[in-house]
Amino acid sequence: MKVKMGKRVVNLVVGTGFLRACAKNSEVIVLSILSLSGFVLGQLAHRFVEIHRIIYPLLKTPSFSLYCYFLPIIIFVAALDVDFYILKNVFWQVLLTGSVSLFLSLTIIGYVAMRFSKEIWDLQSCILFSITLSIIDPLHSVNSLKTVGVSKMNSDIIRGESLIICAITSIVIELFRKKILHSFTFTEIYAFINLFLDVFGSITCGYVCARIIQFVFIDLFGNTLTNVILCFSMVYMTFYIVEVFGMSGIIALITVGLNLDSLSFKPRNELIITKFLIMFSSVYHQLIYTFFGIVIGCGQTKYFKIHSVVFILILFVSLNIVRLFTIVLVSPIFMHSSYEYNWRWGIVITWSGIKGVFNLLLAPEVYNLSETKIRSPHLCILYVQMISLLTMGINSYMMTQSARMLGLCSISLPRQMAMRNAIQHIQEIIQNTITLFKTEKILTNVNWTLVEEKTRIEYIIPSDAVKFSHVSQNGEQESPTDEDLTEEARLHVAIIQMSSFEKQCNDGILSVSAARILIGATKSYCPIQGKFMSIYDVSNYVRSRSWLVKFKRILTCLEYHKEKPHFIPSGNNKFLFTIYQIMFSEEFEYAEYIITLMYICPMIVHLWPIARELNVSALLSINYYFMLLYALQAALKIIILKRKYFQQCWNTLEFFILVIGLVDVFCVYSVRLRPENILLIQVTVVIGYFRIIRFLPITKVIIPVLINIVDVLIKKRLSLMYSITKGYVKSQEDTKLLIKQISSRESIYQKLYDILETNRRDAVKELGLIEHEGRDVVIALKSKHAIQTVIHKAQKNLTFLWSRGIIDNHEGIEMNKVLLTKIKALNNIPMAIPPPTPDKYLPNIVWLQNKEILIEFFKERAKLAYFDYGDIICKEGEMPQGIYLIISGMAILHSSPPSFGIDNTLRHGRESKSMFTEFCTSGDIIGELNCLLKREIEYTAICETTLQACFISLEDLYEGFDVFWPSLEYKIWLKLALRTASQYFESSLVGEDLTFQKCVDHNHAYVETLSSYNEMVIDNATMKFVIIVYGSVIDMKTEESYFAPSMIPKTCEQLLGTSDLSKLLIILAPEPANNINTNTTVTVPLLKKSLFRYTKKFLVILQSVKKFIVIQVS
């Protein structure tokens, strides 16, 4: 029988697939056909015994079983699609909307059911029926809006409301079930406990399960198939475990779905898992509608009358009226809390009351849970199923049409401009690619006219998506204002930043927790009109760590310091000397703790009234004994320490406990003398409760443990804040590269650039302050990041060797496991690594290349320099004294924009009065360029914190130039040129490996010097990029001037220097491959040589990773 049922389910799924293909993915048409097919099948089963035997096992399925089989996946998929941060911002508004909607549905639909239904329904049945129809389907309510491109914020409001209504109704239905099962023990207290467990217990369980799923999914060794199966299993396991413990599985799954996001999965796994779950959800929808169609068909047809159709129409109209009233009531609150919400969105959301699977699964409960059973239970299911199909068809259509007619699907003019800029940029890339391909000999006979025609992009914005702008009196279309463009650009900046955070997380640069905080902060500040998120906003979002520091200071003050004072007894007093030895021994300290712990049992007896009455005399004796020991301990300490006794706060506390204890003993003794004095008895009882302070001295043992815990928390918070700030700086740099594509208007571009640059500087300043505060934590983070970078580079080389067949599949898998194991071992790296000694910082200077002879040369001549806060390291206009390698601390550089060696007479309007600000932290070098040129310093360096630096004087530096001529000076110029190129032309140099060591070893890039009126020929065949990084040149053919920093175009063939000194960075093009048709024998050795070089390089990288990890861990 089970095999037959399985075959029927498979046939149904296959048939539904064909229906969806024929109906062009129209969900309502497919479900209507399936419902009608089920109804026909039910009628056949009602009339024919053979068919009834097949259908009967389905009809025996309990409604609660269907609820548990199908609903978990559907609810989880709906919750997974909701953005948690958007819902958190409008949670109270959404909760209010759901509560109002539920209340109005109970009132109006309940009245309609009692007034217009011909069936005899009691009040309880009407309430259950109205609860069933009050639910909004969390999936279908926004599916139609996704196809027209509306705001996700508003669609998440609808879906969040539907999830809240589902959660509330599941709790109410569960209370009805428990009332029937436990009718004798069901009381108000029982209901309150169940409500507390359903809400808070379910949320807690869901949060824990979400953390478990995240921990499993981010495992580096997990594969996609395992994650898909595990996700599917965890959904049901969470639901069933929570239900077994008497809580709400629906609320638990909603919590799980909301706490999972794209960062909870490994890259590219989220799409696969989501598609798998959506597929199952769609299949479940089809099965449920077919099943309930069969159930309706198996009922008696005599109850199907014209009144049923009228009643369905009345219910449909009533539900939409309820929805209209709800939106009218809550719209003022939404308009006050969100600037995106307006009356147009109110009209669209009015049509969002779409019913679906949740309503159908709860429909049988109207009959099961009501005290008075109705005669035709299948009619209730018919009403719910017809209402769900009507709302799914009519309301979905009205939502999309309303959104289009009211202009909510339209693309604003700033967005249209941004899209045109992006399309133009893509078209330029395509054209450059075609131009490059035309030079290939193997592609000379290609029809390039056809290629250009087929690759031309012409994106036409749909007519219903065009937002009409204001038209002036002359009939011309007005351009958008700067305010509109800035606001649209702000939203684009937020999207780019979130993409940058996610990419950094996937690349291993940013931790998952830091990326999640940054994305959450961006989404939290995004709804605030005109708000660009700064690093201070992120800090406020994370909440200040100052309470941890204050708490640690309090604990440090309270920490017990056992100091053994110098004691010289008067005369030859052996008694005092013996007391001195006893009091400062470890045994005496342990005895204090033992006495305190021994008093726990008497204290429990004292606080228990019945036990206290039975053991009065014993408690008095123990109290006297305890006070005697306390007095003896205090007396011994006072004898030895004398006035110093009260300088220790713990001694003061012990003396206070002794005084309170003596007062307690006196009061007890007074009560025994005057037992009739009620006031004295009450005072004695109150003072007796003060005996609990006798346990306070035991906290001396706990405080050191608490200090260690707080230290760990502070280091974790510092580490997290450093990662967050570092990721924020990277996102600002990534955004600056793309703002040209966001807005082509120069004023908007300059405004965005200034805002991003200001935010970046503030973030760099915060980085320096964090590094100054927790230098050992930052060193550990940087070391971890360096290891990750090296291992990721090794993985790329492994992928190359694997793809070329040098390493077979089995070996590649095993070597990849080795690298993944090393990445996983990074979790065991200490949270704090002590900083190296100053002499260890010289190898960090990149142009020394870690060569012993260079390091030893400068180590003998380098000096340590110390600066306090506010000290000036160097002033603008002064001659350089040498270079400063910052060891610890932070300095700020103030100057006008760098001149790059360009004369003022050649600038032609390039002057800028804006001040240039930069922050330098540990590892940065101050004064390199000025020492090379022997020119005045162009900035003022001021210490923001106490600063320690390694100073190399100008004379020693030039002595090194003479000794190691000419390589040392050239390497410094190469380092500066690479830094300038990466800073100003990062977007153009994507994919270029411009590391200093590679450029030195393989001559991948080099620096060319051009003096005034000297010429240089550009060979575009061998030179991929030519960048002027210092000085100025002129194109001898077009006489166009180029000032540093700028990239020389491909059309330029010959340059002439116009400054006293010009430096050009030449990036070479890769060597062209040999012609395979003419000389195949040459290609194979070259390929073998190249692959051998990559293999050797990969092994070297692995060896360096191993050494680095051993050094850091040791």
PDB file of N, CA and C in Angstrom, residues 793-794 797 801 993 995 998 1002 1090-1104:
ATOM      1  N   LYS A 793      46.404  32.016  -1.213  1.00  0.00           N
ATOM      2  CA  LYS A 793      47.231  32.071  -2.419  1.00  0.00           C
ATOM      3  C   LYS A 793      47.709  30.668  -2.803  1.00  0.00           C
ATOM      4  N   ALA A 794      48.031  29.879  -1.786  1.00  0.00           N
ATOM      5  CA  ALA A 794      48.409  28.492  -2.059  1.00  0.00           C
ATOM      6  C   ALA A 794      47.250  27.713  -2.665  1.00  0.00           C
ATOM      7  N   ASN A 797      47.047  28.539  -6.357  1.00  0.00           N
ATOM      8  CA  ASN A 797      48.079  27.815  -7.113  1.00  0.00           C
ATOM      9  C   ASN A 797      47.736  26.345  -7.232  1.00  0.00           C
ATOM     10  N   LEU A 801      47.296  24.164 -10.739  1.00  0.00           N
ATOM     11  CA  LEU A 801      47.968  22.898 -11.028  1.00  0.00           C
ATOM     12  C   LEU A 801      46.968  21.773 -11.250  1.00  0.00           C
ATOM     13  N   ASP A 993      49.013  41.034 -10.248  1.00  0.00           N
ATOM     14  CA  ASP A 993      49.717  40.664  -9.015  1.00  0.00           C
ATOM     15  C   ASP A 993      50.902  41.612  -8.846  1.00  0.00           C
ATOM     16  N   THR A 995      52.646  42.597  -6.252  1.00  0.00           N
ATOM     17  CA  THR A 995      53.373  42.518  -4.988  1.00  0.00           C
ATOM     18  C   THR A 995      54.830  42.927  -5.208  1.00  0.00           C
ATOM     19  N   LYS A 998      57.329  40.058  -6.129  1.00  0.00           N
ATOM     20  CA  LYS A 998      57.210  39.523  -7.485  1.00  0.00           C
ATOM     21  C   LYS A 998      57.773  40.492  -8.511  1.00  0.00           C
ATOM     22  N   HIS A1002      60.674  38.840 -10.634  1.00  0.00           N
ATOM     23  CA  HIS A1002      60.309  38.482 -12.003  1.00  0.00           C
ATOM     24  C   HIS A1002      60.232  39.677 -12.940  1.00  0.00           C
ATOM     25  N   SER A1090      56.639  26.194 -17.326  1.00  0.00           N
ATOM     26  CA  SER A1090      55.720  27.047 -16.563  1.00  0.00           C
ATOM     27  C   SER A1090      55.069  26.267 -15.436  1.00  0.00           C
ATOM     28  N   LEU A1091      54.618  25.054 -15.736  1.00  0.00           N
ATOM     29  CA  LEU A1091      53.955  24.246 -14.704  1.00  0.00           C
ATOM     30  C   LEU A1091      54.938  23.850 -13.614  1.00  0.00           C
ATOM     31  N   PHE A1092      56.186  23.560 -14.007  1.00  0.00           N
ATOM     32  CA  PHE A1092      57.202  23.225 -12.997  1.00  0.00           C
ATOM     33  C   PHE A1092      57.442  24.417 -12.074  1.00  0.00           C
ATOM     34  N   ARG A1093      57.458  25.652 -12.673  1.00  0.00           N
ATOM     35  CA  ARG A1093      57.656  26.839 -11.852  1.00  0.00           C
ATOM     36  C   ARG A1093      56.500  27.026 -10.871  1.00  0.00           C
ATOM     37  N   TYR A1094      55.259  26.773 -11.338  1.00  0.00           N
ATOM     38  CA  TYR A1094      54.098  26.914 -10.446  1.00  0.00           C
ATOM     39  C   TYR A1094      54.127  25.860  -9.343  1.00  0.00           C
ATOM     40  N   THR A1095      54.577  24.631  -9.699  1.00  0.00           N
ATOM     41  CA  THR A1095      54.655  23.583  -8.680  1.00  0.00           C
ATOM     42  C   THR A1095      55.680  23.937  -7.620  1.00  0.00           C
ATOM     43  N   LYS A1096      56.818  24.407  -8.068  1.00  0.00           N
ATOM     44  CA  LYS A1096      57.864  24.808  -7.119  1.00  0.00           C
ATOM     45  C   LYS A1096      57.399  25.964  -6.249  1.00  0.00           C
ATOM     46  N   LYS A1097      56.706  26.917  -6.868  1.00  0.00           N
ATOM     47  CA  LYS A1097      56.201  28.072  -6.116  1.00  0.00           C
ATOM     48  C   LYS A1097      55.172  27.632  -5.080  1.00  0.00           C
ATOM     49  N   PHE A1098      54.329  26.670  -5.464  1.00  0.00           N
ATOM     50  CA  PHE A1098      53.305  26.174  -4.545  1.00  0.00           C
ATOM     51  C   PHE A1098      53.937  25.487  -3.337  1.00  0.00           C
ATOM     52  N   LEU A1099      54.990  24.697  -3.569  1.00  0.00           N
ATOM     53  CA  LEU A1099      55.654  24.003  -2.459  1.00  0.00           C
ATOM     54  C   LEU A1099      56.350  25.001  -1.542  1.00  0.00           C
ATOM     55  N   VAL A1100      56.927  26.059  -2.135  1.00  0.00           N
ATOM     56  CA  VAL A1100      57.571  27.096  -1.313  1.00  0.00           C
ATOM     57  C   VAL A1100      56.550  27.791  -0.428  1.00  0.00           C
ATOM     58  N   ILE A1101      55.377  28.077  -0.992  1.00  0.00           N
ATOM     59  CA  ILE A1101      54.319  28.732  -0.215  1.00  0.00           C
ATOM     60  C   ILE A1101      53.867  27.845   0.935  1.00  0.00           C
ATOM     61  N   LEU A1102      53.720  26.546   0.659  1.00  0.00           N
ATOM     62  CA  LEU A1102      53.327  25.620   1.733  1.00  0.00           C
ATOM     63  C   LEU A1102      54.364  25.593   2.844  1.00  0.00           C
ATOM     64  N   GLN A1103      55.637  25.582   2.469  1.00  0.00           N
ATOM     65  CA  GLN A1103      56.701  25.555   3.474  1.00  0.00           C
ATOM     66  C   GLN A1103      56.693  26.840   4.308  1.00  0.00           C
ATOM     67  N   SER A1104      56.470  27.988   3.666  1.00  0.00           N
ATOM     68  CA  SER A1104      56.431  29.253   4.409  1.00  0.00           C
ATOM     69  C   SER A1104      55.238  29.303   5.353  1.00  0.00           C
TER      70      SER A1104
END
